[in-house]
Amino acid sequence: MNRRPAIGPALAPYLLGVARIIIGLLFLQHGAEKLCGFAVGRIDHDFGTLRGFAGPLEVAGGTLIALGLFTRFTAFILCGEMAVAYFRSWAPRGFFSIQNGGEEAVLFCYIYLWLVTAGAGVWSLDRLMGENRSPQSRTIQETITS
C-alpha cells in the first residue's frame, strides 16, 4: 500500500500564524471603530466605561496579536475582555449567542484561549525573540521533546 505523508502536521505551525494574523487584524478593527470611528463606527472616548476602555485594549491587543508579540499574555487578557463583554453586554439579551448577538465575543474568547495554549506560531516576533532563550525559559513541550 502506497501511503502519502500527512501534510497537516507540517503545515500546522504556518496555519497557526496565518490564523493569528487574521484574528489580530480583525480585532484591531473593533478597537479602531471605537477610537476613531473606523468604518463609520461609534466613537467612544469615555475611557471610564467598558466600551471606552475596550477601544485602546483592542487596538493594542489586536496589533500585538497580529505581530505575534507577547502573544500568550495578550491573548489571555483579550480572552478575559471578551468573556466580560459577552456576559455584561450580550448574555442578558437571551440564552443563545445567535439570538443575543454575542457570537463574535464567544468566538474571539475561545480563539484567544486557544492562542494562550498554542502560542504565536512560526511567523511571529515571539519566535524571533525566543530563538536565543535560555533552557530555563523553554516551554513544557520543548522540554519534553528535547
XYZ file of N, CA and C in Angstrom:
438
model
N 0.831 -1.164 0.000
C 0.000 0.000 0.000
C 0.888 1.245 0.000
N 0.612 2.150 -0.893
C 1.392 3.380 -1.003
C 0.724 4.467 -0.177
N 1.358 4.855 0.905
C 0.772 5.864 1.789
C 1.488 7.180 1.583
N 0.703 8.216 1.385
C 1.268 9.556 1.264
C 1.463 10.141 2.652
N 2.525 10.890 2.857
C 2.726 11.510 4.179
C 1.663 12.578 4.428
N 1.247 12.678 5.655
C 0.249 13.682 6.037
C 0.894 15.062 6.011
N 0.251 15.995 5.314
C 0.820 17.345 5.247
C 0.262 18.250 6.337
N -0.776 17.825 6.995
C -1.385 18.645 8.046
C -0.419 19.025 9.156
N 0.267 18.055 9.765
C 1.207 18.409 10.835
C 2.329 19.328 10.373
N 2.744 19.197 9.133
C 3.818 20.055 8.628
C 3.340 21.488 8.420
N 2.081 21.644 8.059
C 1.541 22.981 7.799
C 0.970 23.660 9.042
N 0.723 22.915 10.101
C 0.048 23.450 11.287
C 0.699 24.713 11.851
N 2.025 24.771 12.016
C 2.616 25.990 12.566
C 2.398 27.218 11.677
N 2.376 26.993 10.368
C 2.185 28.110 9.441
C 0.724 28.558 9.414
N -0.188 27.592 9.470
C -1.607 27.939 9.507
C -1.966 28.643 10.814
N -1.307 28.263 11.892
C -1.488 28.963 13.159
C -1.076 30.425 13.008
N 0.045 30.668 12.363
C 0.499 32.035 12.139
C -0.470 32.832 11.287
N -0.984 32.224 10.221
C -1.950 32.912 9.351
C -3.219 33.239 10.132
N -3.728 32.261 10.884
C -4.946 32.492 11.676
C -4.722 33.602 12.704
N -3.579 33.595 13.368
C -3.272 34.617 14.367
C -3.233 36.005 13.749
N -2.604 36.145 12.592
C -2.527 37.447 11.928
C -3.912 37.942 11.541
N -4.727 37.074 10.973
C -6.081 37.468 10.560
C -6.912 37.867 11.766
N -6.858 37.082 12.833
C -7.624 37.388 14.049
C -7.160 38.716 14.643
N -5.861 38.939 14.682
C -5.338 40.204 15.211
C -5.820 41.401 14.416
N -5.806 41.296 13.093
C -6.262 42.408 12.257
C -7.764 42.645 12.380
N -8.536 41.563 12.508
C -9.979 41.721 12.721
C -10.258 42.419 14.050
N -9.507 42.037 15.070
C -9.723 42.627 16.390
C -9.283 44.083 16.426
N -8.210 44.387 15.710
C -7.741 45.760 15.595
C -8.843 46.656 15.028
N -9.609 46.149 14.081
C -10.714 46.920 13.507
C -11.769 47.270 14.553
N -12.044 46.356 15.461
C -13.030 46.633 16.525
C -12.560 47.779 17.406
N -11.285 47.795 17.731
C -10.752 48.880 18.540
C -10.714 50.194 17.780
N -10.319 50.143 16.499
C -10.266 51.356 15.679
C -11.658 51.955 15.491
N -12.654 51.109 15.462
C -14.040 51.583 15.378
C -14.397 52.428 16.601
N -13.971 51.978 17.760
C -14.303 52.682 18.997
C -13.463 53.949 19.191
N -12.198 53.900 18.769
C -11.300 55.033 18.995
C -11.418 56.137 17.952
N -11.532 55.746 16.679
C -11.505 56.781 15.635
C -12.624 56.646 14.616
N -13.644 55.861 14.908
C -14.787 55.761 14.021
C -14.523 54.993 12.746
N -13.574 54.086 12.758
C -13.263 53.281 11.579
C -14.529 52.608 11.063
N -14.713 52.637 9.758
C -15.872 52.010 9.094
C -17.193 52.550 9.642
N -17.236 53.849 9.862
C -18.434 54.552 10.334
C -18.901 53.996 11.678
N -17.948 53.690 12.546
C -18.284 53.188 13.872
C -18.582 54.318 14.835
N -19.118 53.954 15.970
C -19.452 54.922 17.012
C -18.211 55.169 17.861
N -17.723 56.400 17.842
C -16.535 56.775 18.607
C -16.909 56.880 20.083
N -16.053 56.330 20.932
C -16.299 56.377 22.372
C -14.981 56.681 23.078
N -14.815 57.925 23.517
C -13.603 58.321 24.230
C -13.822 58.435 25.726
N -14.923 57.919 26.210
C -15.171 57.902 27.647
C -14.500 56.653 28.208
N -13.222 56.791 28.578
C -12.437 55.630 28.977
C -12.838 55.069 30.337
N -13.772 55.715 31.013
C -14.283 55.190 32.272
C -15.328 54.108 32.073
N -15.865 53.982 30.860
C -16.847 52.937 30.572
C -16.144 51.714 30.000
N -16.832 50.585 30.039
C -16.226 49.373 29.490
C -15.968 49.505 27.992
N -16.890 50.103 27.268
C -16.707 50.286 25.827
C -15.540 51.236 25.547
N -15.441 52.306 26.315
C -14.339 53.244 26.135
C -12.997 52.625 26.470
N -12.959 51.793 27.501
C -11.721 51.112 27.890
C -11.347 50.025 26.880
N -12.365 49.430 26.248
C -12.125 48.342 25.302
C -11.420 48.823 24.040
N -11.673 50.064 23.606
C -11.074 50.572 22.370
C -9.554 50.501 22.363
N -8.878 51.161 23.315
C -7.406 51.073 23.337
C -6.892 49.647 23.559
N -7.620 48.877 24.376
C -7.222 47.491 24.628
C -7.279 46.674 23.339
N -8.306 46.898 22.534
C -8.462 46.147 21.285
C -7.466 46.603 20.215
N -7.156 47.894 20.173
C -6.157 48.373 19.207
C -4.783 47.814 19.569
N -4.391 47.974 20.817
C -3.077 47.467 21.250
C -3.028 45.948 21.169
N -4.066 45.293 21.669
C -4.096 43.828 21.665
C -4.131 43.250 20.266
N -4.952 43.822 19.390
C -5.012 43.344 18.013
C -3.683 43.501 17.301
N -3.011 44.617 17.558
C -1.701 44.848 16.951
C -0.681 43.837 17.459
N -0.650 43.617 18.771
C 0.301 42.653 19.350
C 0.025 41.235 18.855
N -1.246 40.869 18.764
C -1.597 39.533 18.277
C -1.181 39.389 16.815
N -1.470 40.381 15.990
C -1.106 40.308 14.564
C 0.405 40.199 14.379
N 1.158 40.906 15.192
C 2.625 40.845 15.108
C 3.194 39.588 15.759
N 2.413 38.961 16.610
C 2.912 37.802 17.340
C 3.877 38.197 18.432
N 3.600 39.303 19.096
C 4.461 39.808 20.157
C 3.738 39.687 21.493
N 4.354 39.029 22.457
C 3.736 38.763 23.767
C 2.381 38.081 23.581
N 2.331 37.116 22.692
C 1.071 36.529 22.242
C 0.292 35.866 23.363
N 0.935 35.035 24.143
C 0.197 34.299 25.184
C -0.394 35.254 26.226
N 0.393 36.198 26.685
C -0.085 37.162 27.681
C -1.218 38.019 27.099
N -1.012 38.532 25.892
C -2.018 39.373 25.255
C -3.300 38.592 25.018
N -3.182 37.365 24.533
C -4.366 36.537 24.288
C -5.115 36.257 25.588
N -4.396 36.083 26.680
C -5.046 35.857 27.980
C -5.881 37.071 28.387
N -5.312 38.265 28.235
C -6.031 39.498 28.577
C -7.248 39.672 27.675
N -7.077 39.454 26.374
C -8.178 39.645 25.433
C -9.260 38.582 25.594
N -8.868 37.375 25.979
C -9.853 36.327 26.272
C -10.744 36.766 27.428
N -10.136 37.319 28.461
C -10.910 37.835 29.591
C -11.798 38.994 29.195
N -11.277 39.886 28.348
C -12.093 41.014 27.888
C -13.332 40.522 27.145
N -13.160 39.532 26.296
C -14.290 39.027 25.518
C -15.289 38.277 26.397
N -14.813 37.593 27.423
C -15.722 36.922 28.348
C -16.561 37.953 29.103
N -15.910 39.015 29.575
C -16.640 40.088 30.266
C -17.622 40.756 29.310
N -17.180 41.026 28.081
C -18.066 41.659 27.103
C -19.296 40.793 26.850
N -19.099 39.503 26.732
C -20.243 38.620 26.471
C -21.228 38.627 27.641
N -20.719 38.412 28.844
C -21.627 38.282 29.982
C -22.225 39.616 30.426
N -21.549 40.734 30.154
C -22.100 42.038 30.524
C -23.046 42.594 29.459
N -22.710 42.398 28.186
C -23.460 43.052 27.123
C -24.398 42.133 26.350
N -23.997 40.906 26.137
C -24.772 40.055 25.240
C -25.639 39.028 25.959
N -25.134 38.361 26.958
C -25.887 37.296 27.631
C -27.218 37.762 28.216
N -27.324 38.995 28.760
C -28.631 39.418 29.281
C -29.726 39.515 28.208
N -29.360 39.529 26.946
C -30.345 39.656 25.866
C -30.985 38.327 25.484
N -30.443 37.236 25.963
C -31.001 35.918 25.647
C -29.965 34.837 25.894
N -30.427 33.578 25.952
C -29.553 32.463 26.299
C -28.604 32.083 25.162
N -29.122 31.993 23.947
C -28.319 31.537 22.820
C -27.565 32.706 22.195
N -26.296 32.481 21.900
C -25.476 33.572 21.362
C -25.947 34.023 19.985
N -26.546 33.142 19.208
C -27.064 33.538 17.910
C -28.288 34.444 18.078
N -28.990 34.264 19.170
C -30.171 35.078 19.471
C -29.771 36.427 20.069
N -28.767 36.447 20.930
C -28.436 37.685 21.640
C -27.367 38.516 20.927
N -26.813 38.025 19.810
C -25.834 38.788 19.042
C -24.412 38.682 19.546
N -24.143 37.785 20.471
C -22.820 37.703 21.079
C -21.897 36.654 20.498
N -22.208 36.133 19.305
C -21.360 35.054 18.770
C -19.938 35.518 18.482
N -19.743 36.770 18.079
C -18.369 37.263 17.858
C -17.569 37.256 19.154
N -18.187 37.694 20.226
C -17.491 37.719 21.512
C -17.121 36.306 21.953
N -18.024 35.358 21.752
C -17.738 33.972 22.124
C -16.603 33.414 21.267
N -16.665 33.644 19.964
C -15.606 33.150 19.083
C -14.252 33.755 19.432
N -14.206 35.081 19.597
C -12.944 35.719 19.961
C -12.431 35.176 21.294
N -13.314 34.988 22.257
C -12.909 34.484 23.568
C -12.222 33.127 23.436
N -12.838 32.203 22.713
C -12.260 30.868 22.593
C -11.046 30.831 21.677
N -11.001 31.683 20.670
C -9.802 31.750 19.826
C -8.624 32.266 20.646
N -8.869 33.267 21.480
C -7.777 33.772 22.321
C -7.372 32.750 23.367
N -8.314 31.997 23.887
C -7.955 30.923 24.807
C -7.071 29.893 24.102
N -7.379 29.586 22.852
C -6.557 28.677 22.059
C -5.159 29.250 21.858
N -5.061 30.557 21.571
C -3.746 31.169 21.380
C -2.923 31.186 22.671
N -3.598 31.264 23.823
C -2.873 31.184 25.097
C -2.145 29.849 25.178
N -2.791 28.780 24.738
C -2.182 27.454 24.832
C -1.290 27.132 23.650
N -1.638 27.605 22.444
C -0.888 27.248 21.236
C 0.312 28.146 20.995
N 0.270 29.373 21.469
C 1.353 30.305 21.197
C 1.159 31.012 19.869
N 2.216 31.642 19.385
C 2.111 32.527 18.225
C 2.344 31.841 16.891
N 3.009 30.709 16.864
C 3.345 30.079 15.591
C 4.707 30.541 15.091
N 5.048 30.096 13.892
C 6.401 30.346 13.395
C 6.599 31.768 12.878
N 5.581 32.380 12.333
C 5.715 33.741 11.798
C 5.351 34.744 12.871
N 6.217 34.957 13.828
C 5.903 35.854 14.940
C 7.169 36.480 15.501
N 6.988 37.626 16.132
C 8.108 38.256 16.825
C 8.476 37.475 18.079
N 7.495 36.811 18.694
C 7.796 35.955 19.845
C 8.821 34.890 19.463
N 8.644 34.303 18.309
C 9.571 33.255 17.861
C 10.957 33.839 17.589
N 10.991 34.994 16.949
C 12.283 35.626 16.679
C 13.020 35.957 17.967
N 12.289 36.466 18.939
C 12.917 36.825 20.217
C 13.271 35.597 21.036
N 12.550 34.493 20.826
C 12.751 33.306 21.639
C 13.806 32.346 21.147
N 14.415 32.612 19.990
C 15.409 31.686 19.473
C 16.649 31.608 20.348
N 16.937 32.637 21.114
C 18.114 32.655 21.976
C 17.747 32.501 23.449
N 16.634 31.836 23.703
C 16.202 31.659 25.097
C 17.110 30.703 25.857
N 17.160 30.924 27.139
C 17.923 30.014 27.989
C 17.102 28.747 28.230
N 17.740 27.634 28.630
C 16.992 26.397 28.881
C 15.925 26.559 29.967
N 16.128 27.483 30.898
C 15.148 27.667 31.966
C 13.839 28.261 31.451
N 13.855 28.965 30.320
C 12.648 29.622 29.845
C 11.974 28.860 28.707
N 12.378 27.617 28.461
C 11.732 26.831 27.418
C 10.321 26.461 27.820
N 9.480 26.199 26.825
C 8.115 25.779 27.123
C 8.123 24.316 27.556
N 7.024 23.854 28.111
C 6.925 22.475 28.565
C 7.091 21.514 27.388
N 6.452 21.823 26.237
C 6.559 20.957 25.082
C 7.993 20.880 24.564
N 8.705 22.000 24.557
C 10.106 21.990 24.125
C 10.943 21.124 25.062
N 10.661 21.182 26.357
C 11.408 20.408 27.333
C 11.148 18.910 27.136
N 9.898 18.550 26.881
C 9.535 17.144 26.715
C 10.153 16.565 25.444
N 10.116 17.340 24.360
C 10.604 16.800 23.078
C 12.114 16.824 22.953
N 12.807 17.519 23.847
C 14.275 17.543 23.738
C 14.930 16.422 24.503
